[in-house]
Short mmCIF file of N, CA and C in Angstrom, two decimals:
data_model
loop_
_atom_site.label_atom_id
_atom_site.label_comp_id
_atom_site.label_asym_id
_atom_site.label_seq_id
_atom_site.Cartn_x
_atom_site.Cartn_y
_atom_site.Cartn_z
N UNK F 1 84.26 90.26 66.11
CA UNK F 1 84.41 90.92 67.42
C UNK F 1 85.05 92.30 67.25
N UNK F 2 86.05 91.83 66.55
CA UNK F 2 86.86 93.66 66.06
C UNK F 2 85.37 94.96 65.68
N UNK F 3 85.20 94.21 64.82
CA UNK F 3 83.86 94.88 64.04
C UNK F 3 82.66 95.89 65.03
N UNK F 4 82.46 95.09 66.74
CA UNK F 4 81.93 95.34 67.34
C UNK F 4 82.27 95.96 68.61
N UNK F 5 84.15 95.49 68.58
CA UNK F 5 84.33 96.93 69.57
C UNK F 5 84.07 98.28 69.05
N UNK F 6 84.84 98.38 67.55
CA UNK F 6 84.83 99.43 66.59
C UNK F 6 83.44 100.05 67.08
N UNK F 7 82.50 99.93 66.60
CA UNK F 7 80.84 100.35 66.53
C UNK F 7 80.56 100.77 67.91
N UNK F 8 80.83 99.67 68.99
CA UNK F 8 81.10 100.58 70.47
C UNK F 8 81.55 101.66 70.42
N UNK F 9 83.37 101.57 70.43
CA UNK F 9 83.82 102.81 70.68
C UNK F 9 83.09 104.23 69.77
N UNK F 10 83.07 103.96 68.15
CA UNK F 10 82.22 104.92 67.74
C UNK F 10 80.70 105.52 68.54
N UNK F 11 80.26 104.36 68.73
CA UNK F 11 78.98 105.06 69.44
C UNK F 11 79.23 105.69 71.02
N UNK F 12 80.27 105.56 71.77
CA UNK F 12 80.55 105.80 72.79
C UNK F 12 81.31 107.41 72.56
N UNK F 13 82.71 107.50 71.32
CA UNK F 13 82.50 108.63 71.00
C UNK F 13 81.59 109.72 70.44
N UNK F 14 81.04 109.18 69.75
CA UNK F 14 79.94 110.19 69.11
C UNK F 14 78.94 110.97 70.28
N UNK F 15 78.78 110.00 71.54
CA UNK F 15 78.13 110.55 72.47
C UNK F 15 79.25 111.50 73.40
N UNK F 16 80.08 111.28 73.32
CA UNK F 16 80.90 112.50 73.74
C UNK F 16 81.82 111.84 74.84
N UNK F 17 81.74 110.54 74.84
CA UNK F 17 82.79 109.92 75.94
C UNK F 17 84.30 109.52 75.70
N UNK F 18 84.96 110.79 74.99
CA UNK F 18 86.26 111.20 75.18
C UNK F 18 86.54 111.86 76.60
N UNK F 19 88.47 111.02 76.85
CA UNK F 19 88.81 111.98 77.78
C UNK F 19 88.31 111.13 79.17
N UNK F 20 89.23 110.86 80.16
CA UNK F 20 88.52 110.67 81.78
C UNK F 20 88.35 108.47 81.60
N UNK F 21 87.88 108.63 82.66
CA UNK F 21 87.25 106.87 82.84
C UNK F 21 86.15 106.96 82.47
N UNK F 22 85.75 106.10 82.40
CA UNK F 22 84.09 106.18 80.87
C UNK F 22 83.62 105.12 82.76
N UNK F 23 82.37 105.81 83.30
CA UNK F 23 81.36 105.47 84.31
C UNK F 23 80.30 104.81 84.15
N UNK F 24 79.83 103.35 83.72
CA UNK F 24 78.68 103.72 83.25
C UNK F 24 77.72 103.07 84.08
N UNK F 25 76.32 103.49 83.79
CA UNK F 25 75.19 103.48 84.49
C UNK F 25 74.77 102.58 84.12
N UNK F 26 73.65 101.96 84.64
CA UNK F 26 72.21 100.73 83.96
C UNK F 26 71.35 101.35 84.75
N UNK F 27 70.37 101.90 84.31
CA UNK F 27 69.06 102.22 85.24
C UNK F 27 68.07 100.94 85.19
N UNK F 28 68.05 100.29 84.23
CA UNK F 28 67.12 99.43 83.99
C UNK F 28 67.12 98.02 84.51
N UNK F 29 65.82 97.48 84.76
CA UNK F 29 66.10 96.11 85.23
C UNK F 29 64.28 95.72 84.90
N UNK F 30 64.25 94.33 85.33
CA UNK F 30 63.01 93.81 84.49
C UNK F 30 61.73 94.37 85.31
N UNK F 31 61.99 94.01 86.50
CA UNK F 31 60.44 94.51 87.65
C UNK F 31 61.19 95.89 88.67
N UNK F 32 60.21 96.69 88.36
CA UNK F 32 60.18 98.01 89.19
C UNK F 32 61.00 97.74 90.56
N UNK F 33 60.66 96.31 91.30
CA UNK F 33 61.16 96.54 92.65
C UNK F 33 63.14 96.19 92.58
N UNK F 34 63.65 95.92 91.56
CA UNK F 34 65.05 95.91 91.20
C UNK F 34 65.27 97.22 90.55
N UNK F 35 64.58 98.35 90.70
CA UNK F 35 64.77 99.29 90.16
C UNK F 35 65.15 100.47 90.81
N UNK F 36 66.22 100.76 91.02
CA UNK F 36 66.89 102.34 91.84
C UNK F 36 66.41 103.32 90.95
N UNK F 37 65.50 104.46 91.38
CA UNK F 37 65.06 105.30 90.58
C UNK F 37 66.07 106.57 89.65
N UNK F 38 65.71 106.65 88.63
CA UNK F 38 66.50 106.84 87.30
C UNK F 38 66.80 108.49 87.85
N UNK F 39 65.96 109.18 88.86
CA UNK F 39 66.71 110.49 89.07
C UNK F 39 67.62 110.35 89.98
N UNK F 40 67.47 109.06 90.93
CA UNK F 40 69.09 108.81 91.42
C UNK F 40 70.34 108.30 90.69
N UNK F 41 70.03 107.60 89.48
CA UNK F 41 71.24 107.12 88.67
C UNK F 41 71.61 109.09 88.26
N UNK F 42 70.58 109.61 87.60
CA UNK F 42 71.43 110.90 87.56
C UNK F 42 71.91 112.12 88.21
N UNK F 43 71.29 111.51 89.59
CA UNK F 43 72.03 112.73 90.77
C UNK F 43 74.00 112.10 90.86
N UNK F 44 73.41 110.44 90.54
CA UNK F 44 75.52 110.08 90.89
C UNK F 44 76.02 110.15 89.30
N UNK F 45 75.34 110.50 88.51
CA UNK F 45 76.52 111.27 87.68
C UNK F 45 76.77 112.19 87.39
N UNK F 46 75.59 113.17 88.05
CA UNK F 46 75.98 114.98 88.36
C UNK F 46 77.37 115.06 89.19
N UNK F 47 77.20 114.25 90.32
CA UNK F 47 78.25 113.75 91.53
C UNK F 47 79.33 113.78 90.74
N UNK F 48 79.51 112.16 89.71
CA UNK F 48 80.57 112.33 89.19
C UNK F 48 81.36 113.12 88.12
N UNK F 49 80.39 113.69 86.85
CA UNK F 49 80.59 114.56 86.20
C UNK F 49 81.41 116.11 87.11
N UNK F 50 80.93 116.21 88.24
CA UNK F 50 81.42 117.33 89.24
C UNK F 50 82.79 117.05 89.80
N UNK F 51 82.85 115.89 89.96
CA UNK F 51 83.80 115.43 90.47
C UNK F 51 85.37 115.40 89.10
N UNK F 52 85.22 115.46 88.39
CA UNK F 52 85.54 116.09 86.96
C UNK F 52 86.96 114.11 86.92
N UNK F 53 86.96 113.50 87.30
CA UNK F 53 87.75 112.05 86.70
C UNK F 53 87.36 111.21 85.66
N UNK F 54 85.59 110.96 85.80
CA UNK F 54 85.22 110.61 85.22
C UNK F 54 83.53 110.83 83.96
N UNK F 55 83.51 110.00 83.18
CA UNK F 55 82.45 110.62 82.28
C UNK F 55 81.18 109.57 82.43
N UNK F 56 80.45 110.33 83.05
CA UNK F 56 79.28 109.31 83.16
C UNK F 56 78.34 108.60 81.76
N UNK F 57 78.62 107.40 81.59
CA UNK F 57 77.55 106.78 80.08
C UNK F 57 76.31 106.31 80.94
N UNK F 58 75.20 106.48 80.12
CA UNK F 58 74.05 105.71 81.19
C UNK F 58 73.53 104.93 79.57
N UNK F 59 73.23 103.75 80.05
CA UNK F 59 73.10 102.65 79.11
C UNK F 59 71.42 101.93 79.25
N UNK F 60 71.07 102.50 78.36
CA UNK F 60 69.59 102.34 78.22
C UNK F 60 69.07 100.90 77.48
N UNK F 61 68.72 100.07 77.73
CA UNK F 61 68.19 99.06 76.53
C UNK F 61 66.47 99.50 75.72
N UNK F 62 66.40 98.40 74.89
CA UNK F 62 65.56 98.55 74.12
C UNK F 62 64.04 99.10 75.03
N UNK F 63 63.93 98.29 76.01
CA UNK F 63 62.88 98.75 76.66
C UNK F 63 62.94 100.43 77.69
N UNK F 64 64.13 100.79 77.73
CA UNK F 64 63.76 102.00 78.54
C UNK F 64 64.19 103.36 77.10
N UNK F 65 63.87 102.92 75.91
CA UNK F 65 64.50 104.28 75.07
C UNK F 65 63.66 105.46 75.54
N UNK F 66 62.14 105.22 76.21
CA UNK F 66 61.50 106.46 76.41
C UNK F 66 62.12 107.15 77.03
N UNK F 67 63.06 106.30 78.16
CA UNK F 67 64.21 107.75 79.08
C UNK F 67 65.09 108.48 78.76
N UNK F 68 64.90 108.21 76.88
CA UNK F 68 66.10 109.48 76.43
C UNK F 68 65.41 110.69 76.63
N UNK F 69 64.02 110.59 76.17
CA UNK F 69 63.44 112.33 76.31
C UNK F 69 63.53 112.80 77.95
N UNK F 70 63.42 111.90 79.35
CA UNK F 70 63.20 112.17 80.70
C UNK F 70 64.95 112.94 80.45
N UNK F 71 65.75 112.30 80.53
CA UNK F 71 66.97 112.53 80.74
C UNK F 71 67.57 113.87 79.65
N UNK F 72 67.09 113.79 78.63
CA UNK F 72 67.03 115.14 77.61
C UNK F 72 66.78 116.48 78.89
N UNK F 73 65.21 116.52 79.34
CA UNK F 73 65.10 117.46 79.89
C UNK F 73 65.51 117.45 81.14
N UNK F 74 65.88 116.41 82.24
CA UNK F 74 66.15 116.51 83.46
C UNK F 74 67.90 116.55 83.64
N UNK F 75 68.60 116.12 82.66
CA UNK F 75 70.13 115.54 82.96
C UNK F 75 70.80 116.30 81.27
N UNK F 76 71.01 117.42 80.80
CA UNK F 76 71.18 117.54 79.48
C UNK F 76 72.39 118.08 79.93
N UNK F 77 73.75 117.19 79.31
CA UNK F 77 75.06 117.32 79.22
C UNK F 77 75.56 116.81 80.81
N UNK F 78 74.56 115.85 81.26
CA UNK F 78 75.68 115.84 82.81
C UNK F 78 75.85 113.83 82.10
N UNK F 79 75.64 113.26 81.16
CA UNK F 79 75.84 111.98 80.66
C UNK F 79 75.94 111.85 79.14
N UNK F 80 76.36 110.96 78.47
CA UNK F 80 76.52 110.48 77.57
C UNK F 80 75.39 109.02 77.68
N UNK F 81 74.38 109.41 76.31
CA UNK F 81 73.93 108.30 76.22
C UNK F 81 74.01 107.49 74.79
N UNK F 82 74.68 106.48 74.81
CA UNK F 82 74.84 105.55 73.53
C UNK F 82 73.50 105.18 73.06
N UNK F 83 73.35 105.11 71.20
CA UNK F 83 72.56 104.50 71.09
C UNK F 83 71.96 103.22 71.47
N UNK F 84 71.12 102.57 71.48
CA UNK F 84 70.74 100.81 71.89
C UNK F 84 71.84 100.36 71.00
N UNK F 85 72.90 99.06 71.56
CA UNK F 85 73.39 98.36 71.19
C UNK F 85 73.92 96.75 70.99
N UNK F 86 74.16 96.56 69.77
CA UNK F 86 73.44 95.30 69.89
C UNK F 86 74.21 94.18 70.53
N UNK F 87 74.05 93.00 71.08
CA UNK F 87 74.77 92.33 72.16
C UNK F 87 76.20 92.47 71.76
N UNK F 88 76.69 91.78 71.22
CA UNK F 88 78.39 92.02 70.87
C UNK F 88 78.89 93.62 71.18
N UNK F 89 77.83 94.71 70.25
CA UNK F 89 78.67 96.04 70.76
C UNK F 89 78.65 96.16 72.15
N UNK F 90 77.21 95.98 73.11
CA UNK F 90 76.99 96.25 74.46
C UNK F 90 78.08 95.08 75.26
N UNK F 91 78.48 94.49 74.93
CA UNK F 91 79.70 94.12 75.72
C UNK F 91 81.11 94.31 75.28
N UNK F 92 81.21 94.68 74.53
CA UNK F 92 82.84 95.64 73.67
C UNK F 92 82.71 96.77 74.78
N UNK F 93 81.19 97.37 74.85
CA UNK F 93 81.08 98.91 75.59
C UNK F 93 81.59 98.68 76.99
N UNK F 94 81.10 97.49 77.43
CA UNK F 94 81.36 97.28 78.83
C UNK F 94 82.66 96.96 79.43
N UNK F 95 83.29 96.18 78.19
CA UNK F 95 84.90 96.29 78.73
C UNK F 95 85.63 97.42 78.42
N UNK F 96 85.37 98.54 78.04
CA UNK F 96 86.05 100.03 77.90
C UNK F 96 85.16 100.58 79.20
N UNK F 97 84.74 100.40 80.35
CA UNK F 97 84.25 100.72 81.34
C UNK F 97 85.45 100.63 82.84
N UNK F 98 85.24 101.69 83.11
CA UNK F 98 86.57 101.56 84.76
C UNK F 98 85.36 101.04 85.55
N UNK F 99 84.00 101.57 85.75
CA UNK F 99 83.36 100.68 86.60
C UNK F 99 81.46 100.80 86.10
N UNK F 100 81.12 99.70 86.54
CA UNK F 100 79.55 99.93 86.35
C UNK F 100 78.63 99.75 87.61
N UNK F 101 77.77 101.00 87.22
CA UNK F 101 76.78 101.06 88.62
C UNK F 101 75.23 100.48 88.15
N UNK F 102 74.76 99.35 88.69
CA UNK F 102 73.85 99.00 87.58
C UNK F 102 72.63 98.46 88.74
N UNK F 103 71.94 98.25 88.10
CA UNK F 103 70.65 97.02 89.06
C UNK F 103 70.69 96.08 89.06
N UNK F 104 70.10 95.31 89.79
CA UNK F 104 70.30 93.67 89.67
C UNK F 104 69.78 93.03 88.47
N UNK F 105 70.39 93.47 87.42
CA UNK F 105 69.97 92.89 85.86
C UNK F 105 71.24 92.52 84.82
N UNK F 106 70.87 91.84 84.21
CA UNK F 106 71.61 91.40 82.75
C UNK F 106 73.31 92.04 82.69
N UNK F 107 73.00 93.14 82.72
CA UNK F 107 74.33 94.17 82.12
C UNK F 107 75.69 93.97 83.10
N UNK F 108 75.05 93.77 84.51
CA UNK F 108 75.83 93.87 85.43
C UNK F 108 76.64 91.97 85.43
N UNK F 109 75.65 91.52 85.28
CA UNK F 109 76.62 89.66 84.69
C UNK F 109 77.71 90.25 83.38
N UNK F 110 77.14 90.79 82.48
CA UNK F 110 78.19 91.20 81.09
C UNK F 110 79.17 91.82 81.36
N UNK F 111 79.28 92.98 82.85
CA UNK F 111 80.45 93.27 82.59
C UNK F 111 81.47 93.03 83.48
N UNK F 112 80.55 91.96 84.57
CA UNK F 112 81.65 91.02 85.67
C UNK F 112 82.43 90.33 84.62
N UNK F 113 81.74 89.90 83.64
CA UNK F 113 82.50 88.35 82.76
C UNK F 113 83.08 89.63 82.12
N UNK F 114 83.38 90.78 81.81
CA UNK F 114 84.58 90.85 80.79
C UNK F 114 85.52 91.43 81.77
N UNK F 115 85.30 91.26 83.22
CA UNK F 115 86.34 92.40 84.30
C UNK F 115 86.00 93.87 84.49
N UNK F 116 85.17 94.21 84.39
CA UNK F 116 84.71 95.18 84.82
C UNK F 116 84.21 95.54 85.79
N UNK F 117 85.08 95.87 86.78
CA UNK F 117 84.25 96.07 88.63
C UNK F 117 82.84 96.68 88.32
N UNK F 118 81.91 96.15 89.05
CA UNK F 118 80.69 96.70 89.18
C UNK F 118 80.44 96.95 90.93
N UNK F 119 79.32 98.16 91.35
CA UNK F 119 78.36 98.40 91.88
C UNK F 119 77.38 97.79 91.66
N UNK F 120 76.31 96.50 92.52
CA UNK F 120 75.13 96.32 92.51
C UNK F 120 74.60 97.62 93.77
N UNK F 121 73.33 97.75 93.22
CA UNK F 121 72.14 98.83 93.70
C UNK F 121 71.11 97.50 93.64
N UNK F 122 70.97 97.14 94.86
CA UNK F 122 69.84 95.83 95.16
C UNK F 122 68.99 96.18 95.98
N UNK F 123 67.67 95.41 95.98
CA UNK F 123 67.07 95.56 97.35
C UNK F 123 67.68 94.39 98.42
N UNK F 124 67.10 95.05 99.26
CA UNK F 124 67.75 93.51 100.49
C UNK F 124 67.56 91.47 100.35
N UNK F 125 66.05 92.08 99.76
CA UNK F 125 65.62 90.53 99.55
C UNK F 125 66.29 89.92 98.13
N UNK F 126 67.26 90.34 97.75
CA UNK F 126 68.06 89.38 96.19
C UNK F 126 68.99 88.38 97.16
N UNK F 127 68.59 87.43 96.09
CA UNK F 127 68.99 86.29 96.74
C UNK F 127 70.54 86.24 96.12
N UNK F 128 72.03 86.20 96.81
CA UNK F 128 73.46 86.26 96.58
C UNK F 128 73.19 85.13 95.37
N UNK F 129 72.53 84.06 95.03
CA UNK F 129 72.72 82.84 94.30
C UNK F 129 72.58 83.53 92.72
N UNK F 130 71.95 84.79 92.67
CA UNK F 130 71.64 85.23 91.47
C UNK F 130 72.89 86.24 90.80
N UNK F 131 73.44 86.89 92.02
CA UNK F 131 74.13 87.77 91.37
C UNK F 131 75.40 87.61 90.97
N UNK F 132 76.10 88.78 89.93
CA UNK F 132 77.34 88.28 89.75
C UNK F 132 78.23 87.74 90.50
N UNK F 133 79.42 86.84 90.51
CA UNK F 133 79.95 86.60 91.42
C UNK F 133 81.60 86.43 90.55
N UNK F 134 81.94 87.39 89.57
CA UNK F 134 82.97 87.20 88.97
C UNK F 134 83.87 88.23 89.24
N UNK F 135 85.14 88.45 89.31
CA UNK F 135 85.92 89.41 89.83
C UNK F 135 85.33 90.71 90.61
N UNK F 136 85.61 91.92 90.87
CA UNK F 136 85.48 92.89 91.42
C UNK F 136 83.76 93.23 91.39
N UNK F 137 82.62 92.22 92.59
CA UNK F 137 81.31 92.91 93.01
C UNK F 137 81.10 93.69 94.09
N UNK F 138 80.55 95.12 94.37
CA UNK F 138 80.89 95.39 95.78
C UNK F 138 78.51 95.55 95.75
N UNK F 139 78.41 95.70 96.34
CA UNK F 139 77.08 95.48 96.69
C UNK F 139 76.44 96.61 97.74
N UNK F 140 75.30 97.40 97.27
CA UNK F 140 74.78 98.45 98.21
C UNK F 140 73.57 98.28 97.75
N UNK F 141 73.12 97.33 99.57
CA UNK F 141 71.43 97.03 99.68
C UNK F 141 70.65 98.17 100.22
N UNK F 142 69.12 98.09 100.05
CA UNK F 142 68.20 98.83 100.81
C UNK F 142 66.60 98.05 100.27
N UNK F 143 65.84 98.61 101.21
CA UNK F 143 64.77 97.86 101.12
C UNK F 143 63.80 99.18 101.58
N UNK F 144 62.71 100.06 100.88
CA UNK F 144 62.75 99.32 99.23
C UNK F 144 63.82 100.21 98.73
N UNK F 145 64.42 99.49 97.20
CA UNK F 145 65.83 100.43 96.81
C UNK F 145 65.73 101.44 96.50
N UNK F 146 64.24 102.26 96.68
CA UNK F 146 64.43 103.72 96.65
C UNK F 146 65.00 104.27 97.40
N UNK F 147 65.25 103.63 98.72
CA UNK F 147 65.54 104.20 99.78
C UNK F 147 66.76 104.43 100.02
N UNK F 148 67.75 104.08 98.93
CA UNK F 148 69.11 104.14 99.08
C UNK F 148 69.95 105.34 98.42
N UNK F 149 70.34 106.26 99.18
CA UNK F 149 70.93 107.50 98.86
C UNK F 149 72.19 107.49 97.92
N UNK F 150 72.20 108.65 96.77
CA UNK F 150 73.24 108.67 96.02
C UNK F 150 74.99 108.55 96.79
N UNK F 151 74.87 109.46 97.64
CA UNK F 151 76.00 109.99 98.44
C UNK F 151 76.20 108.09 98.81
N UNK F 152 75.57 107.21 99.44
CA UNK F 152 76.00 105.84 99.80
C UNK F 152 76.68 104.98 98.47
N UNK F 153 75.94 105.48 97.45
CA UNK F 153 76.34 104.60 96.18
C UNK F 153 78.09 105.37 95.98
N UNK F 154 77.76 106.49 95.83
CA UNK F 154 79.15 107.20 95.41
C UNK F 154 79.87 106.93 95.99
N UNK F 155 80.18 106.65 97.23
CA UNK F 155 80.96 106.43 98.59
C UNK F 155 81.47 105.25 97.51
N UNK F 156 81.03 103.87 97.24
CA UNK F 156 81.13 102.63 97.46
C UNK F 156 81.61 102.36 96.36
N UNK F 157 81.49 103.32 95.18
CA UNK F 157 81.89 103.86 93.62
C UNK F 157 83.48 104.32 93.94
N UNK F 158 83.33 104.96 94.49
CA UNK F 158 84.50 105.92 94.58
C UNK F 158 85.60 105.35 95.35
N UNK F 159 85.57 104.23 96.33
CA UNK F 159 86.34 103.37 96.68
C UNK F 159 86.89 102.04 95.54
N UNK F 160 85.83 102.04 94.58
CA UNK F 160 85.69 100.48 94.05
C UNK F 160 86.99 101.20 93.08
N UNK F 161 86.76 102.51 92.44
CA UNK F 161 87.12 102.76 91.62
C UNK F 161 89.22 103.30 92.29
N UNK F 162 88.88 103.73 93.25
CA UNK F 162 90.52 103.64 94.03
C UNK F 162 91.37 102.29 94.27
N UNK F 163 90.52 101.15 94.34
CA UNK F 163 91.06 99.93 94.73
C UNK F 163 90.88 99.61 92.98
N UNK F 164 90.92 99.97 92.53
CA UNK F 164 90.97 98.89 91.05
C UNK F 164 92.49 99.15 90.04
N UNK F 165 93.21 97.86 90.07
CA UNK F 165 94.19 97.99 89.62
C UNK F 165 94.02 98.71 88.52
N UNK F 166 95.63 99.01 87.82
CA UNK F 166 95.71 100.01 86.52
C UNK F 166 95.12 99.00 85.55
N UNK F 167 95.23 97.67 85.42
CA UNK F 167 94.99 97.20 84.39
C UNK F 167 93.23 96.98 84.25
N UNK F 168 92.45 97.35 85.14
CA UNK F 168 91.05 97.44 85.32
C UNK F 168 90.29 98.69 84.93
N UNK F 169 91.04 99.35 85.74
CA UNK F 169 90.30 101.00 85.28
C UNK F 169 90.97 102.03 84.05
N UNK F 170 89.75 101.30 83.02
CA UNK F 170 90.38 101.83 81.96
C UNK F 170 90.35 103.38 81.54
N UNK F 171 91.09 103.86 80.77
CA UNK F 171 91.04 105.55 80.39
C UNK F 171 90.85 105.14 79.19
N UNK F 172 89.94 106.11 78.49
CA UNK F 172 89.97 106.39 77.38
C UNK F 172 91.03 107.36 76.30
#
């Protein structure tokens, strides 16, 4: 486990996430309609990068690596993106996280179970039986979830992240 925070934090520094609360993103999820579109994950970390507290990571898995080149040319220096990492590092990564803004997928269960307040970005029709339900979930529906504005997510970010004790919101 040591072995695999280590390799986290390295890959988390190397991408440049010194300094601030480490933010991180999930754009990804299995079917398109759990999917908040990836130029809104990077309008709320222009938001937050602007907002200068924290450092936005956006956390890509094996299936979305093609969005390093989208995000190369559309988002270059407003995120830190870690290489793909492998389960043990991707949850070392997630508990060095003050909060995660994610989709209704995988990442967002990994980093309820290590305490990591999350943002779900859902559509209306997810059924509560699926989603995390472990310490700090705050939840922002829309139907379809394109339809859900950055400025609403940030709002709900930016509270989660004021209400989260010191021992939650970690600094790097």
């Amino acid at each position: 486990i040591r072995e695999a925070v280590a390799r986290a934090e390295d890959a988390l520094l190397a991408g440049g996430a010194a300094g601030g609360r480490l933010l991180g993103l999930n754009p990804g999820a299995g079917h398109p309609s759990r999917r908040w579109p990836l130029e809104k994950f990077v309008e709320l970390a222009r938001r937050s990068k602007a907002a200068g507290d924290t450092v936005p990571v956006i956390f890509l898995g094996p299936e979305e690596r093609d969005l390093v080149d989208v995000l190369a040319r559309t988002a270059p220096d407003i995120a830190v993106v870690p290489p793909v990492l492998n389960l043990a590092e991707f949850v070392a990564a997630m508990s060095r996280l003050a909060l995660l803004v994610s989709n209704d997928t995988g990442p967002a269960h990994m980093a309820s179970a290590v305490g990591t307040p999350v943002v779900l970005v859902l559509q209306n029709e997810a059924p509560e039986r699926f989603l995390p339900d472990r310490g700090v979930v705050r939840k922002v529906r829309g139907s379809p979830i394109g339809s859900i504005e950055p400025s609403v997510v940030e709002a709900v970010m930016m509270e989660t992240l004021r209400d989260a004790t010191p021992g939650v919101a970690r600094t790097r």
